[in-house]
Amino acid sequence: MEKMKTDRLYLRDFQEDDWGAVHKYASLEQVSRNQPWGPNTIEETKAFVEEALADSKKTPRTRYIFAIVLKEHEELIGAVEINIRSAANKSGEIGYIVNPDHWGKGVATEAASLMIGFGFNGLKLHRIYATCAPGNEGSRKVLEKLGMHFEGRMRETVLLRDGWRDSNLFSVLAGEWLGKRSATKSKDDREDGY
């Protein structure tokens, strides 16, 4: 598969020795606050990396989870994934997690944008969705920046350590995404004199 990249980061399959970089953020309470996992022990982080490696070898592959790597220092700072939830209905779900040292810098938006593009162009999906906790303003802003539409709140969808959590649902359709990208490209071409 062709490497997905932007000017400052790229996505790649996980490697066995990535667990240390993953554990730097997966062991933090603030990272796992809205998740059904964590804060991770070393064993749990190693198990996550092993699961990601196993998923990358499955045929057909339905889970594409990639490490987010900053080019400048070759630093792994997070993960982004797309799961094919229904092959028949061409539907997928994205998710992302970023080391808090890099929150608020557009990293999640860049990485998720690459995954959405891969979902529509590479996997030929029709609909991609994502969920976030109602109080997670950072994640909500990422999803809105990606052009995803708020569809509503799903009640008690995730069981956390302290009880059930609701989820806000966002989605984007292939025609919206590809049309937006085409319009942006045409506008950029005009501005460049093409």
GROMACS .gro file of C-alpha atoms in nm:
model
  194
    1MET     CA    1   0.000   0.000   0.000
    2GLU     CA    2   0.122   0.350  -0.086
    3LYS     CA    3   0.240   0.551   0.217
    4MET     CA    4  -0.014   0.810   0.327
    5LYS     CA    5   0.152   1.137   0.417
    6THR     CA    6   0.126   1.513   0.453
    7ASP     CA    7   0.408   1.765   0.474
    8ARG     CA    8   0.465   1.697   0.845
    9LEU     CA    9   0.346   1.342   0.912
   10TYR     CA   10   0.292   1.000   0.763
   11LEU     CA   11   0.094   0.688   0.850
   12ARG     CA   12   0.239   0.337   0.860
   13ASP     CA   13   0.155  -0.007   0.992
   14PHE     CA   14   0.257  -0.068   1.351
   15GLN     CA   15   0.582  -0.250   1.431
   16GLU     CA   16   0.648  -0.470   1.732
   17ASP     CA   17   0.886  -0.224   1.899
   18ASP     CA   18   0.633   0.064   1.878
   19TRP     CA   19   0.482  -0.030   2.213
   20GLY     CA   20   0.709   0.209   2.408
   21ALA     CA   21   0.597   0.515   2.212
   22VAL     CA   22   0.234   0.401   2.232
   23HIS     CA   23   0.262   0.349   2.607
   24LYS     CA   24   0.375   0.711   2.655
   25TYR     CA   25   0.019   0.823   2.575
   26ALA     CA   26  -0.191   0.506   2.632
   27SER     CA   27  -0.089   0.499   2.998
   28LEU     CA   28  -0.228   0.849   3.064
   29GLU     CA   29  -0.569   0.898   3.228
   30GLN     CA   30  -0.648   1.207   3.019
   31VAL     CA   31  -0.606   1.007   2.696
   32SER     CA   32  -0.830   0.718   2.800
   33ARG     CA   33  -1.087   0.924   2.993
   34ASN     CA   34  -1.358   0.877   2.727
   35GLN     CA   35  -1.251   0.525   2.623
   36PRO     CA   36  -1.351   0.179   2.746
   37TRP     CA   37  -0.978   0.098   2.784
   38GLY     CA   38  -0.691   0.236   2.987
   39PRO     CA   39  -0.496   0.383   3.135
   40ASN     CA   40  -0.295   0.091   2.997
   41THR     CA   41  -0.047  -0.126   3.177
   42ILE     CA   42   0.266  -0.218   2.978
   43GLU     CA   43   0.112  -0.560   2.908
   44GLU     CA   44  -0.209  -0.400   2.772
   45THR     CA   45  -0.011  -0.168   2.545
   46LYS     CA   46   0.196  -0.458   2.412
   47ALA     CA   47  -0.127  -0.653   2.352
   48PHE     CA   48  -0.269  -0.357   2.154
   49VAL     CA   49   0.037  -0.348   1.927
   50GLU     CA   50   0.021  -0.727   1.880
   51GLU     CA   51  -0.348  -0.697   1.787
   52ALA     CA   52  -0.268  -0.422   1.535
   53LEU     CA   53   0.002  -0.645   1.381
   54ALA     CA   54  -0.239  -0.940   1.362
   55ASP     CA   55  -0.512  -0.723   1.203
   56SER     CA   56  -0.267  -0.606   0.934
   57LYS     CA   57  -0.219  -0.967   0.819
   58LYS     CA   58  -0.586  -1.068   0.798
   59THR     CA   59  -0.749  -1.143   0.464
   60PRO     CA   60  -0.983  -0.982   0.397
   61ARG     CA   61  -0.857  -0.695   0.605
   62THR     CA   62  -1.136  -0.504   0.778
   63ARG     CA   63  -0.933  -0.298   1.028
   64TYR     CA   64  -0.665  -0.060   0.909
   65ILE     CA   65  -0.486   0.088   1.210
   66PHE     CA   66  -0.177   0.297   1.150
   67ALA     CA   67   0.083   0.472   1.360
   68ILE     CA   68   0.095   0.851   1.320
   69VAL     CA   69   0.461   0.950   1.277
   70LEU     CA   70   0.597   1.306   1.270
   71LYS     CA   71   0.853   1.325   0.991
   72GLU     CA   72   1.086   1.578   1.154
   73HIS     CA   73   1.202   1.347   1.435
   74GLU     CA   74   1.053   1.015   1.314
   75GLU     CA   75   0.841   1.027   1.631
   76LEU     CA   76   0.534   0.804   1.676
   77ILE     CA   77   0.273   1.026   1.843
   78GLY     CA   78  -0.057   0.846   1.797
   79ALA     CA   79  -0.278   0.611   1.602
   80VAL     CA   80  -0.558   0.643   1.348
   81GLU     CA   81  -0.780   0.371   1.214
   82ILE     CA   82  -1.066   0.285   0.987
   83ASN     CA   83  -1.282  -0.022   1.040
   84ILE     CA   84  -1.506  -0.159   0.768
   85ARG     CA   85  -1.830  -0.204   0.962
   86SER     CA   86  -2.040  -0.327   0.667
   87ALA     CA   87  -1.885  -0.440   0.339
   88ALA     CA   88  -2.233  -0.482   0.187
   89ASN     CA   89  -2.331  -0.125   0.276
   90LYS     CA   90  -1.983   0.019   0.212
   91SER     CA   91  -1.970   0.170   0.559
   92GLY     CA   92  -1.667   0.238   0.778
   93GLU     CA   93  -1.581   0.397   1.111
   94ILE     CA   94  -1.274   0.608   1.188
   95GLY     CA   95  -1.104   0.672   1.519
   96TYR     CA   96  -0.785   0.842   1.634
   97ILE     CA   97  -0.575   0.895   1.944
   98VAL     CA   98  -0.290   1.144   1.982
   99ASN     CA   99  -0.030   1.201   2.252
  100PRO     CA  100  -0.148   1.506   2.456
  101ASP     CA  101   0.187   1.677   2.389
  102HIS     CA  102   0.052   1.726   2.035
  103TRP     CA  103  -0.311   1.818   2.108
  104GLY     CA  104  -0.440   2.137   1.950
  105LYS     CA  105  -0.188   2.128   1.663
  106GLY     CA  106  -0.407   1.978   1.389
  107VAL     CA  107  -0.240   1.636   1.398
  108ALA     CA  108  -0.563   1.440   1.452
  109THR     CA  109  -0.734   1.634   1.173
  110GLU     CA  110  -0.448   1.566   0.928
  111ALA     CA  111  -0.426   1.196   1.012
  112ALA     CA  112  -0.804   1.143   1.005
  113SER     CA  113  -0.827   1.328   0.674
  114LEU     CA  114  -0.575   1.083   0.525
  115MET     CA  115  -0.781   0.792   0.658
  116ILE     CA  116  -1.107   0.929   0.519
  117GLY     CA  117  -0.942   0.976   0.180
  118PHE     CA  118  -0.815   0.619   0.198
  119GLY     CA  119  -1.161   0.496   0.296
  120PHE     CA  120  -1.330   0.659  -0.001
  121ASN     CA  121  -1.056   0.628  -0.264
  122GLY     CA  122  -0.880   0.308  -0.160
  123LEU     CA  123  -1.155   0.108   0.007
  124LYS     CA  124  -1.441   0.248  -0.206
  125LEU     CA  125  -1.664   0.312   0.094
  126HIS     CA  126  -1.985   0.512   0.063
  127ARG     CA  127  -2.022   0.636   0.422
  128ILE     CA  128  -1.768   0.696   0.697
  129TYR     CA  129  -1.871   0.780   1.049
  130ALA     CA  130  -1.713   0.856   1.385
  131THR     CA  131  -1.831   0.895   1.741
  132CYS     CA  132  -1.709   1.104   2.030
  133ALA     CA  133  -1.811   1.166   2.389
  134PRO     CA  134  -2.056   1.457   2.416
  135GLY     CA  135  -1.813   1.653   2.635
  136ASN     CA  136  -1.508   1.593   2.418
  137GLU     CA  137  -1.484   1.934   2.252
  138GLY     CA  138  -1.143   1.867   2.095
  139SER     CA  139  -1.266   1.560   1.911
  140ARG     CA  140  -1.591   1.733   1.808
  141LYS     CA  141  -1.390   2.015   1.652
  142VAL     CA  142  -1.172   1.765   1.462
  143LEU     CA  143  -1.479   1.592   1.318
  144GLU     CA  144  -1.636   1.923   1.217
  145LYS     CA  145  -1.311   2.041   1.053
  146LEU     CA  146  -1.314   1.719   0.852
  147GLY     CA  147  -1.654   1.817   0.711
  148MET     CA  148  -1.841   1.547   0.899
  149HIS     CA  149  -2.206   1.615   0.980
  150PHE     CA  150  -2.351   1.578   1.328
  151GLU     CA  151  -2.628   1.316   1.311
  152GLY     CA  152  -2.730   1.303   1.675
  153ARG     CA  153  -2.663   1.153   2.014
  154MET     CA  154  -2.674   0.780   2.073
  155ARG     CA  155  -2.762   0.694   2.431
  156GLU     CA  156  -2.540   0.477   2.652
  157THR     CA  157  -2.326   0.322   2.378
  158VAL     CA  158  -1.995   0.281   2.563
  159LEU     CA  159  -1.939   0.119   2.902
  160LEU     CA  160  -1.668   0.306   3.093
  161ARG     CA  161  -1.520   0.224   3.434
  162ASP     CA  162  -1.772   0.457   3.604
  163GLY     CA  163  -2.082   0.371   3.397
  164TRP     CA  164  -2.239   0.415   3.057
  165ARG     CA  165  -2.144   0.698   2.821
  166ASP     CA  166  -2.345   0.851   2.538
  167SER     CA  167  -2.184   0.907   2.198
  168ASN     CA  168  -2.230   1.185   1.944
  169LEU     CA  169  -2.244   1.052   1.589
  170PHE     CA  170  -2.087   1.228   1.290
  171SER     CA  171  -2.061   1.112   0.928
  172VAL     CA  172  -1.953   1.208   0.579
  173LEU     CA  173  -2.058   1.053   0.246
  174ALA     CA  174  -1.827   0.977  -0.045
  175GLY     CA  175  -1.996   1.234  -0.273
  176GLU     CA  176  -1.959   1.508  -0.010
  177TRP     CA  177  -1.594   1.427   0.055
  178LEU     CA  178  -1.487   1.376  -0.304
  179GLY     CA  179  -1.692   1.675  -0.423
  180LYS     CA  180  -1.534   1.897  -0.156
  181ARG     CA  181  -1.184   1.778  -0.248
  182SER     CA  182  -1.253   1.830  -0.620
  183ALA     CA  183  -1.384   2.183  -0.559
  184THR     CA  184  -1.083   2.264  -0.340
  185LYS     CA  185  -0.843   2.132  -0.603
  186SER     CA  186  -1.016   2.331  -0.880
  187LYS     CA  187  -1.002   2.646  -0.666
  188ASP     CA  188  -0.633   2.587  -0.591
  189ASP     CA  189  -0.564   2.532  -0.960
  190ARG     CA  190  -0.736   2.860  -1.052
  191GLU     CA  191  -0.540   3.048  -0.786
  192ASP     CA  192  -0.217   2.900  -0.922
  193GLY     CA  193  -0.308   3.013  -1.274
  194TYR     CA  194  -0.393   2.669  -1.419
   0.00000   0.00000   0.00000
